[in-house]
mmCIF file of C-alpha atoms and ligand atoms in Angstrom:
data_model
loop_
_atom_site.group_PDB
_atom_site.id
_atom_site.type_symbol
_atom_site.label_atom_id
_atom_site.label_comp_id
_atom_site.label_asym_id
_atom_site.label_seq_id
_atom_site.Cartn_x
_atom_site.Cartn_y
_atom_site.Cartn_z
ATOM 1 C CA MET C 1 86.192 82.372 120.984
ATOM 2 C CA ALA C 2 85.284 86.364 121.457
ATOM 3 C CA ARG C 3 81.868 87.272 121.392
ATOM 4 C CA PRO C 4 80.508 88.908 117.891
ATOM 5 C CA ALA C 5 79.612 92.070 118.606
ATOM 6 C CA ASP C 6 77.572 95.024 116.820
ATOM 7 C CA LEU C 7 79.456 97.768 115.498
ATOM 8 C CA GLU C 8 78.170 101.629 115.406
ATOM 9 C CA LEU C 9 79.533 104.866 114.161
ATOM 10 C CA ALA C 10 77.691 107.758 115.009
ATOM 11 C CA SER C 11 78.696 110.957 113.030
ATOM 12 C CA VAL C 12 82.150 109.969 112.813
ATOM 13 C CA THR C 13 84.470 112.808 111.269
ATOM 14 C CA LYS C 14 88.121 112.356 110.584
ATOM 15 C CA ARG C 15 89.906 115.438 109.531
ATOM 16 C CA TYR C 16 93.773 115.778 108.332
ATOM 17 C CA GLY C 17 94.170 119.538 108.936
ATOM 18 C CA GLU C 18 92.847 121.122 105.945
ATOM 19 C CA THR C 19 91.440 117.940 104.600
ATOM 20 C CA THR C 20 88.598 116.149 105.760
ATOM 21 C CA ALA C 21 88.593 112.431 104.642
ATOM 22 C CA VAL C 22 85.453 111.532 106.437
ATOM 23 C CA ASP C 23 82.508 113.403 106.751
ATOM 24 C CA SER C 24 80.084 112.838 109.608
ATOM 25 C CA ILE C 25 79.258 109.276 108.463
ATOM 26 C CA ASP C 26 76.430 107.093 110.580
ATOM 27 C CA LEU C 27 76.683 103.570 109.838
ATOM 28 C CA LYS C 28 75.531 100.328 111.896
ATOM 29 C CA ILE C 29 77.154 96.917 111.393
ATOM 30 C CA LYS C 30 75.351 93.807 112.871
ATOM 31 C CA ALA C 31 77.239 91.393 114.670
ATOM 32 C CA GLY C 32 78.219 88.540 111.953
ATOM 33 C CA THR C 33 77.894 90.474 108.776
ATOM 34 C CA TYR C 34 80.621 90.786 105.909
ATOM 35 C CA CYS C 35 80.699 94.368 105.331
ATOM 36 C CA CYS C 36 82.595 95.604 102.049
ATOM 37 C CA LEU C 37 83.734 99.562 102.191
ATOM 38 C CA LEU C 38 83.506 100.298 98.400
ATOM 39 C CA GLY C 39 84.593 103.365 96.614
ATOM 40 C CA PRO C 40 87.331 104.828 94.692
ATOM 41 C CA SER C 41 90.826 105.845 95.964
ATOM 42 C CA GLY C 42 90.934 108.868 98.336
ATOM 43 C CA CYS C 43 87.385 108.293 99.300
ATOM 44 C CA GLY C 44 88.073 107.789 102.782
ATOM 45 C CA LYS C 45 87.777 103.941 103.441
ATOM 46 C CA SER C 46 91.363 103.247 104.902
ATOM 47 C CA SER C 47 90.653 106.359 107.324
ATOM 48 C CA THR C 48 87.419 104.939 108.308
ATOM 49 C CA LEU C 49 88.889 101.035 108.806
ATOM 50 C CA ARG C 50 91.945 102.941 110.881
ATOM 51 C CA MET C 51 89.539 104.662 113.034
ATOM 52 C CA ILE C 52 87.688 101.556 113.770
ATOM 53 C CA ALA C 53 90.954 99.798 114.668
ATOM 54 C CA GLY C 54 92.082 102.737 116.798
ATOM 55 C CA HIS C 55 95.155 103.241 114.247
ATOM 56 C CA GLU C 56 93.926 106.603 114.048
ATOM 57 C CA SER C 57 92.238 109.138 116.317
ATOM 58 C CA VAL C 58 88.483 110.274 115.259
ATOM 59 C CA SER C 59 88.230 113.873 115.069
ATOM 60 C CA ASP C 60 84.557 114.060 115.897
ATOM 61 C CA GLY C 61 81.750 111.041 116.553
ATOM 62 C CA ASP C 62 81.316 108.103 118.305
ATOM 63 C CA ILE C 63 82.542 104.616 117.438
ATOM 64 C CA VAL C 64 80.823 101.992 119.750
ATOM 65 C CA LEU C 65 81.689 98.400 119.779
ATOM 66 C CA GLY C 66 79.335 95.959 121.440
ATOM 67 C CA PRO C 67 78.067 97.975 124.471
ATOM 68 C CA GLU C 68 81.027 100.268 124.439
ATOM 69 C CA VAL C 69 82.572 103.615 123.261
ATOM 70 C CA VAL C 70 86.003 102.754 122.055
ATOM 71 C CA ASN C 71 87.279 105.949 120.906
ATOM 72 C CA GLY C 72 89.820 106.422 123.823
ATOM 73 C CA LEU C 73 90.837 102.646 123.523
ATOM 74 C CA PRO C 74 94.387 101.356 122.158
ATOM 75 C CA PRO C 75 94.019 98.909 119.334
ATOM 76 C CA ALA C 76 94.889 96.186 121.355
ATOM 77 C CA LYS C 77 91.961 96.801 123.800
ATOM 78 C CA ARG C 78 89.367 97.107 121.630
ATOM 79 C CA GLY C 79 88.421 93.725 120.116
ATOM 80 C CA THR C 80 89.218 94.591 116.567
ATOM 81 C CA ALA C 81 92.166 92.910 114.849
ATOM 82 C CA MET C 82 93.310 94.328 111.585
ATOM 83 C CA MET C 83 95.005 92.716 108.220
ATOM 84 C CA PHE C 84 96.656 95.348 105.992
ATOM 85 C CA GLN C 85 97.160 95.927 102.754
ATOM 86 C CA SER C 86 100.633 94.382 101.884
ATOM 87 C CA TYR C 87 100.751 91.496 104.636
ATOM 88 C CA ALA C 88 104.311 91.845 105.328
ATOM 89 C CA LEU C 89 105.291 88.784 107.351
ATOM 90 C CA PHE C 90 108.579 89.036 109.050
ATOM 91 C CA PRO C 91 110.841 86.969 106.681
ATOM 92 C CA HIS C 92 113.227 85.605 109.389
ATOM 93 C CA LEU C 93 110.348 84.116 111.628
ATOM 94 C CA SER C 94 108.418 80.983 110.848
ATOM 95 C CA ALA C 95 104.532 80.771 109.965
ATOM 96 C CA ARG C 96 103.998 79.784 113.680
ATOM 97 C CA ASP C 97 106.388 82.723 115.499
ATOM 98 C CA ASN C 98 104.548 85.402 112.630
ATOM 99 C CA VAL C 99 101.139 84.372 113.985
ATOM 100 C CA ALA C 100 102.473 84.502 117.669
ATOM 101 C CA PHE C 101 103.881 87.706 117.546
ATOM 102 C CA PRO C 102 101.049 89.854 118.388
ATOM 103 C CA LEU C 103 100.244 87.669 121.536
ATOM 104 C CA ARG C 104 104.222 88.341 122.363
ATOM 105 C CA MET C 105 103.060 91.713 122.282
ATOM 106 C CA LYS C 106 100.297 91.129 124.518
ATOM 107 C CA GLY C 107 102.705 89.602 127.298
ATOM 108 C CA VAL C 108 101.009 86.135 126.868
ATOM 109 C CA ASN C 109 103.778 83.391 128.071
ATOM 110 C CA LYS C 110 106.128 81.183 125.597
ATOM 111 C CA VAL C 111 103.989 77.594 125.913
ATOM 112 C CA ASP C 112 100.376 79.613 125.232
ATOM 113 C CA ARG C 113 101.401 81.655 122.580
ATOM 114 C CA SER C 114 102.914 78.563 120.657
ATOM 115 C CA ILE C 115 99.436 76.794 121.558
ATOM 116 C CA ARG C 116 97.178 79.553 120.259
ATOM 117 C CA ALA C 117 99.270 80.034 117.105
ATOM 118 C CA THR C 118 98.943 76.456 116.042
ATOM 119 C CA ASP C 119 95.488 76.507 116.844
ATOM 120 C CA ALA C 120 95.084 79.964 114.592
ATOM 121 C CA LEU C 121 97.125 78.349 111.910
ATOM 122 C CA LYS C 122 95.023 75.167 111.982
ATOM 123 C CA MET C 123 92.001 77.353 111.456
ATOM 124 C CA VAL C 124 93.202 78.765 108.162
ATOM 125 C CA ASP C 125 94.179 75.188 107.361
ATOM 126 C CA MET C 126 98.072 75.714 107.691
ATOM 127 C CA GLU C 127 99.473 73.913 110.543
ATOM 128 C CA ARG C 128 101.426 71.698 108.737
ATOM 129 C CA TYR C 129 103.638 74.700 107.431
ATOM 130 C CA GLN C 130 103.895 76.297 110.695
ATOM 131 C CA ALA C 131 107.694 75.763 110.736
ATOM 132 C CA ARG C 132 108.148 77.175 107.477
ATOM 133 C CA LEU C 133 109.363 80.655 106.699
ATOM 134 C CA PRO C 134 107.506 83.081 104.732
ATOM 135 C CA SER C 135 109.672 82.850 101.578
ATOM 136 C CA GLN C 136 109.045 79.044 101.877
ATOM 137 C CA LEU C 137 105.190 79.582 101.112
ATOM 138 C CA SER C 138 103.391 80.429 98.109
ATOM 139 C CA GLY C 139 101.201 84.047 98.013
ATOM 140 C CA GLY C 140 97.947 82.137 98.937
ATOM 141 C CA GLN C 141 99.456 80.384 101.919
ATOM 142 C CA GLN C 142 101.418 83.785 103.282
ATOM 143 C CA GLN C 143 97.843 85.319 103.082
ATOM 144 C CA ARG C 144 96.314 82.683 105.339
ATOM 145 C CA VAL C 145 99.221 82.966 107.410
ATOM 146 C CA ALA C 146 98.334 87.130 107.734
ATOM 147 C CA LEU C 147 95.013 86.065 108.356
ATOM 148 C CA ALA C 148 96.139 83.641 111.510
ATOM 149 C CA ARG C 149 98.223 86.258 112.739
ATOM 150 C CA ALA C 150 95.082 88.787 112.842
ATOM 151 C CA LEU C 151 92.849 86.188 114.146
ATOM 152 C CA VAL C 152 95.148 85.202 116.943
ATOM 153 C CA THR C 153 94.004 87.852 119.340
ATOM 154 C CA ASP C 154 90.198 86.541 119.011
ATOM 155 C CA PRO C 155 89.077 89.869 117.658
ATOM 156 C CA GLN C 156 85.313 90.555 117.816
ATOM 157 C CA ILE C 157 85.617 92.249 114.436
ATOM 158 C CA LEU C 158 88.418 91.383 111.728
ATOM 159 C CA LEU C 159 89.170 94.897 109.915
ATOM 160 C CA LEU C 160 90.794 94.172 106.028
ATOM 161 C CA ASP C 161 92.256 96.719 104.184
ATOM 162 C CA GLU C 162 92.039 95.746 100.260
ATOM 163 C CA PRO C 163 93.743 92.127 101.302
ATOM 164 C CA LEU C 164 93.558 90.905 98.105
ATOM 165 C CA SER C 165 95.323 93.486 95.961
ATOM 166 C CA ALA C 166 98.729 91.720 95.979
ATOM 167 C CA LEU C 167 96.965 88.771 94.581
ATOM 168 C CA ASP C 168 96.817 87.371 91.112
ATOM 169 C CA PRO C 169 93.273 87.029 89.558
ATOM 170 C CA PHE C 170 92.978 83.203 89.923
ATOM 171 C CA LEU C 171 94.454 83.403 93.608
ATOM 172 C CA LYS C 172 92.130 86.414 94.076
ATOM 173 C CA ILE C 173 89.097 84.497 93.677
ATOM 174 C CA ARG C 174 89.876 81.458 95.646
ATOM 175 C CA VAL C 175 91.222 83.595 98.474
ATOM 176 C CA ARG C 176 88.134 85.781 98.600
ATOM 177 C CA ALA C 177 85.952 82.440 98.726
ATOM 178 C CA GLU C 178 88.011 81.431 101.799
ATOM 179 C CA LEU C 179 87.678 84.699 103.330
ATOM 180 C CA LYS C 180 83.884 84.249 103.138
ATOM 181 C CA ARG C 181 84.212 80.932 104.295
ATOM 182 C CA PHE C 182 86.072 81.957 107.278
ATOM 183 C CA GLN C 183 83.871 84.797 108.327
ATOM 184 C CA ARG C 184 80.681 82.459 108.361
ATOM 185 C CA GLU C 185 82.627 79.704 110.614
ATOM 186 C CA LEU C 186 83.769 82.494 113.132
ATOM 187 C CA GLY C 187 80.762 84.207 112.915
ATOM 188 C CA ILE C 188 82.285 87.663 113.589
ATOM 189 C CA SER C 189 82.000 90.463 111.406
ATOM 190 C CA PHE C 190 84.604 91.112 108.646
ATOM 191 C CA ILE C 191 84.833 94.747 107.571
ATOM 192 C CA HIS C 192 86.857 94.613 104.296
ATOM 193 C CA VAL C 193 87.605 97.744 102.208
ATOM 194 C CA THR C 194 87.880 97.530 98.382
ATOM 195 C CA HIS C 195 87.710 99.539 95.710
ATOM 196 C CA SER C 196 86.527 96.604 93.274
ATOM 197 C CA GLN C 197 82.589 96.521 93.112
ATOM 198 C CA GLU C 198 83.184 92.728 91.773
ATOM 199 C CA GLU C 199 84.976 91.658 94.888
ATOM 200 C CA ALA C 200 82.427 93.631 96.924
ATOM 201 C CA MET C 201 79.386 91.772 95.089
ATOM 202 C CA ALA C 202 80.625 88.891 95.566
ATOM 203 C CA LEU C 203 81.598 88.947 99.183
ATOM 204 C CA ALA C 204 79.215 91.341 101.309
ATOM 205 C CA ASP C 205 76.254 91.122 103.080
ATOM 206 C CA LEU C 206 76.275 94.762 103.264
ATOM 207 C CA ILE C 207 78.171 97.225 100.975
ATOM 208 C CA ILE C 208 78.832 100.509 102.146
ATOM 209 C CA ILE C 209 79.610 102.855 99.336
ATOM 210 C CA MET C 210 81.642 105.694 99.691
ATOM 211 C CA ASN C 211 82.590 108.924 97.758
ATOM 212 C CA ALA C 212 84.060 112.093 98.967
ATOM 213 C CA GLY C 213 83.863 110.965 102.953
ATOM 214 C CA ARG C 214 80.598 110.284 102.707
ATOM 215 C CA ILE C 215 78.201 107.380 102.660
ATOM 216 C CA GLU C 216 76.424 107.537 98.928
ATOM 217 C CA GLN C 217 74.218 104.037 99.787
ATOM 218 C CA ALA C 218 74.375 101.070 102.085
ATOM 219 C CA GLY C 219 72.606 97.875 101.310
ATOM 220 C CA ASP C 220 72.979 94.229 100.257
ATOM 221 C CA PRO C 221 74.627 93.696 97.042
ATOM 222 C CA ARG C 222 71.171 93.118 94.900
ATOM 223 C CA SER C 223 69.501 96.017 96.215
ATOM 224 C CA ILE C 224 72.204 98.315 95.430
ATOM 225 C CA PHE C 225 72.614 96.995 91.904
ATOM 226 C CA ASN C 226 68.757 96.792 91.092
ATOM 227 C CA ALA C 227 68.416 100.283 93.052
ATOM 228 C CA PRO C 228 71.272 102.709 92.651
ATOM 229 C CA ALA C 229 70.483 105.742 94.768
ATOM 230 C CA THR C 230 72.421 108.123 92.971
ATOM 231 C CA GLU C 231 74.065 108.868 89.475
ATOM 232 C CA PHE C 232 77.346 108.099 91.041
ATOM 233 C CA VAL C 233 76.448 104.550 92.658
ATOM 234 C CA ALA C 234 75.126 103.787 88.958
ATOM 235 C CA ARG C 235 78.295 104.806 87.270
ATOM 236 C CA PHE C 236 80.602 103.449 90.077
ATOM 237 C CA ILE C 237 79.218 99.691 90.455
ATOM 238 C CA GLY C 238 78.805 99.615 86.587
ATOM 239 C CA GLY C 239 76.513 97.471 84.542
ATOM 240 C CA HIS C 240 73.992 100.805 83.953
ATOM 241 C CA ASN C 241 73.276 103.284 81.646
ATOM 242 C CA VAL C 242 72.763 106.968 83.008
ATOM 243 C CA ILE C 243 70.527 108.886 80.907
ATOM 244 C CA PRO C 244 68.924 112.375 81.361
ATOM 245 C CA ALA C 245 64.955 112.211 81.033
ATOM 246 C CA GLY C 246 63.615 115.664 80.677
ATOM 247 C CA ASP C 247 64.189 117.536 84.278
ATOM 248 C CA ARG C 248 64.761 114.153 85.681
ATOM 249 C CA LYS C 249 67.583 111.333 85.433
ATOM 250 C CA ILE C 250 67.298 107.513 85.058
ATOM 251 C CA SER C 251 69.285 104.462 84.873
ATOM 252 C CA VAL C 252 68.585 101.285 83.097
ATOM 253 C CA ARG C 253 70.588 98.014 83.364
ATOM 254 C CA SER C 254 72.775 97.106 80.599
ATOM 255 C CA ASP C 255 71.248 93.536 80.259
ATOM 256 C CA ARG C 256 67.874 95.440 80.013
ATOM 257 C CA LEU C 257 68.710 97.193 76.905
ATOM 258 C CA HIS C 258 67.194 95.770 73.367
ATOM 259 C CA VAL C 259 69.357 96.433 70.433
ATOM 260 C CA SER C 260 67.619 95.936 66.996
ATOM 261 C CA ALA C 261 68.318 96.600 63.512
ATOM 262 C CA GLY C 262 64.725 97.964 62.489
ATOM 263 C CA GLY C 263 62.003 98.725 64.966
ATOM 264 C CA GLN C 264 61.252 101.391 67.687
ATOM 265 C CA GLY C 265 63.887 103.213 69.916
ATOM 266 C CA THR C 266 66.423 105.303 70.077
ATOM 267 C CA PRO C 267 68.511 105.832 67.262
ATOM 268 C CA ALA C 268 72.038 104.669 67.698
ATOM 269 C CA THR C 269 75.162 103.428 66.160
ATOM 270 C CA VAL C 270 77.450 100.589 67.527
ATOM 271 C CA ARG C 271 80.802 101.654 68.540
ATOM 272 C CA GLU C 272 82.286 98.581 69.226
ATOM 273 C CA VAL C 273 81.479 94.979 69.692
ATOM 274 C CA GLU C 274 83.245 92.876 72.444
ATOM 275 C CA TYR C 275 82.958 89.098 72.799
ATOM 276 C CA GLN C 276 82.777 88.072 76.471
ATOM 277 C CA GLY C 277 81.745 84.274 76.073
ATOM 278 C CA THR C 278 78.323 84.262 77.857
ATOM 279 C CA ALA C 279 77.560 87.783 76.609
ATOM 280 C CA VAL C 280 78.579 90.220 74.048
ATOM 281 C CA PHE C 281 79.162 93.593 75.148
ATOM 282 C CA VAL C 282 77.914 96.191 72.611
ATOM 283 C CA SER C 283 78.858 99.853 73.004
ATOM 284 C CA LEU C 284 76.570 102.452 71.343
ATOM 285 C CA VAL C 285 76.315 105.913 70.852
ATOM 286 C CA THR C 286 72.745 107.798 70.001
ATOM 287 C CA GLU C 287 72.094 110.845 67.536
ATOM 288 C CA ALA C 288 71.916 112.740 70.698
ATOM 289 C CA GLY C 289 75.260 111.982 71.540
ATOM 290 C CA LEU C 290 74.848 109.698 74.545
ATOM 291 C CA GLU C 291 77.112 106.956 75.021
ATOM 292 C CA MET C 292 75.364 103.594 76.129
ATOM 293 C CA MET C 293 76.543 99.761 76.758
ATOM 294 C CA ALA C 294 73.939 96.908 76.039
ATOM 295 C CA ILE C 295 75.103 93.532 77.317
ATOM 296 C CA VAL C 296 73.439 90.793 74.947
ATOM 297 C CA PRO C 297 73.351 87.129 76.024
ATOM 298 C CA GLU C 298 75.703 85.485 73.277
ATOM 299 C CA ARG C 299 72.881 83.506 71.461
ATOM 300 C CA THR C 300 70.638 86.585 71.003
ATOM 301 C CA PHE C 301 73.565 88.609 69.975
ATOM 302 C CA TYR C 302 74.522 86.082 66.892
ATOM 303 C CA ALA C 303 70.869 85.085 65.887
ATOM 304 C CA ARG C 304 71.272 88.971 64.482
ATOM 305 C CA PRO C 305 74.752 90.118 64.774
ATOM 306 C CA PHE C 306 75.817 93.931 64.505
ATOM 307 C CA GLU C 307 79.384 95.595 63.572
ATOM 308 C CA ALA C 308 80.679 98.629 64.682
ATOM 309 C CA GLY C 309 79.054 101.386 62.533
ATOM 310 C CA ASP C 310 76.127 99.957 62.368
ATOM 311 C CA ALA C 311 72.858 101.636 62.530
ATOM 312 C CA VAL C 312 70.280 100.557 65.046
ATOM 313 C CA HIS C 313 67.777 101.385 67.449
ATOM 314 C CA VAL C 314 67.964 100.722 71.254
ATOM 315 C CA HIS C 315 64.887 100.830 73.569
ATOM 316 C CA TRP C 316 64.007 99.443 77.157
ATOM 317 C CA ASP C 317 60.802 98.349 79.031
ATOM 318 C CA GLU C 318 59.007 100.831 81.288
ATOM 319 C CA ALA C 319 59.443 98.205 83.788
ATOM 320 C CA ASP C 320 63.254 98.293 83.870
ATOM 321 C CA ILE C 321 63.436 102.251 84.428
ATOM 322 C CA HIS C 322 65.093 103.156 87.844
ATOM 323 C CA GLU C 323 64.865 106.508 89.065
ATOM 324 C CA LEU C 324 67.640 108.190 90.371
ATOM 325 C CA ALA C 325 68.187 110.799 93.276
ATOM 326 C CA ALA C 326 68.741 114.279 92.294
HETATM 327 P P1 ADP G 1 91.147 105.516 100.597
HETATM 328 O O1 ADP G 1 91.331 104.313 101.591
HETATM 329 O O2 ADP G 1 89.495 105.218 100.518
HETATM 330 O O3 ADP G 1 91.740 105.430 99.379
HETATM 331 P P2 ADP G 1 91.860 107.573 102.603
HETATM 332 O O4 ADP G 1 91.280 107.344 104.003
HETATM 333 O O5 ADP G 1 93.485 106.706 102.660
HETATM 334 O O6 ADP G 1 91.092 106.997 101.289
HETATM 335 O O7 ADP G 1 92.274 109.019 102.203
HETATM 336 C C1 ADP G 1 91.125 109.931 102.374
HETATM 337 C C2 ADP G 1 91.555 111.488 102.123
HETATM 338 O O8 ADP G 1 92.330 111.553 103.275
HETATM 339 C C3 ADP G 1 92.547 111.379 100.990
HETATM 340 O O9 ADP G 1 92.389 112.933 100.402
HETATM 341 C C4 ADP G 1 93.798 111.352 101.652
HETATM 342 O O10 ADP G 1 94.580 112.072 100.612
HETATM 343 C C5 ADP G 1 93.716 111.882 102.989
HETATM 344 N N1 ADP G 1 94.744 111.096 103.907
HETATM 345 C C6 ADP G 1 94.920 109.942 104.258
HETATM 346 N N2 ADP G 1 95.944 109.786 105.096
HETATM 347 C C7 ADP G 1 96.191 110.835 105.106
HETATM 348 C C8 ADP G 1 97.419 111.578 106.439
HETATM 349 N N3 ADP G 1 97.746 110.737 107.221
HETATM 350 N N4 ADP G 1 97.713 112.781 106.316
HETATM 351 C C9 ADP G 1 96.860 113.589 105.545
HETATM 352 N N5 ADP G 1 95.772 113.145 104.412
HETATM 353 C C10 ADP G 1 95.646 111.843 104.820
HETATM 354 MG MG1 MG G 2 93.089 102.851 101.159
#
């Protein structure tokens, strides 16, 4: 087993001609962390990951893995391994030969290749399928083979670029739990790129939220959800209302809004009511034209239900107000 290592990015920049894809980011990821790089399409997540992997050169700054600056090292010499967005396995090779492939590239002899490939397949509980071709495996099983192929080189850090995007919603949730379990068992850091806030929340010890090549906020899921640093973060992670309040800007969680027919608060009209099972999503528009969303527990809602078009009041407690940075 490789020793888990800390990773540091110091003022790392990536330019493609005129485009600055990653703009001088600083980042520390302690060994053994499940880290998600989260942000909208084009914000620089994949570029960051590819620079860590060595598949892309660094325009400026340093990538430090363990005690070593690795900028100049080729991918195979870094102690990182990458699992790609489309985890396309070689269709004409068995699961075992697919997993053994990176070892063949490294010049490992045939006997050792076979032993290590079988071990890696064991790790992802796919040993009994090792003779099968990819076409004889389900999507989830192919994904595990791809994971074994990434792990067979004994990386200190595993890099995953949107690894769940090709899976159907049910499989996504199952494989996500498996990734988390593998990461815990291996004790190495996983750096997982996603544009899904739900995925990041479910998986990460550390979420890095990126926007336009910069880091907007880094922290554990709860601290980000409870204290989004900026308007961008509050909007991107969802579940928050961004409200202009005088010369400042505040956010209030959707599940902290109170909606009532009479009483006090800001007058608003119900736009839409969406039943979601455990809760009801009530979208509102205030007299001032501000759109808001209240998440009301099912029982509370049906004690006094509303319909689209109803005039209501919306209010929130002082304690639930969160200030956003300008
Ligand atoms: P993300 O993974 O967050 O969607 P990327 O890192 O792929 O973002 O891209 C960030 C920016 O860099 C985008 O504007 C994208 O168009 C640009 N970009 C990415 N790769 C290249 C490339 N090889 N050549 C030129 N521009 C690129
Ligand atoms: Mg990408």
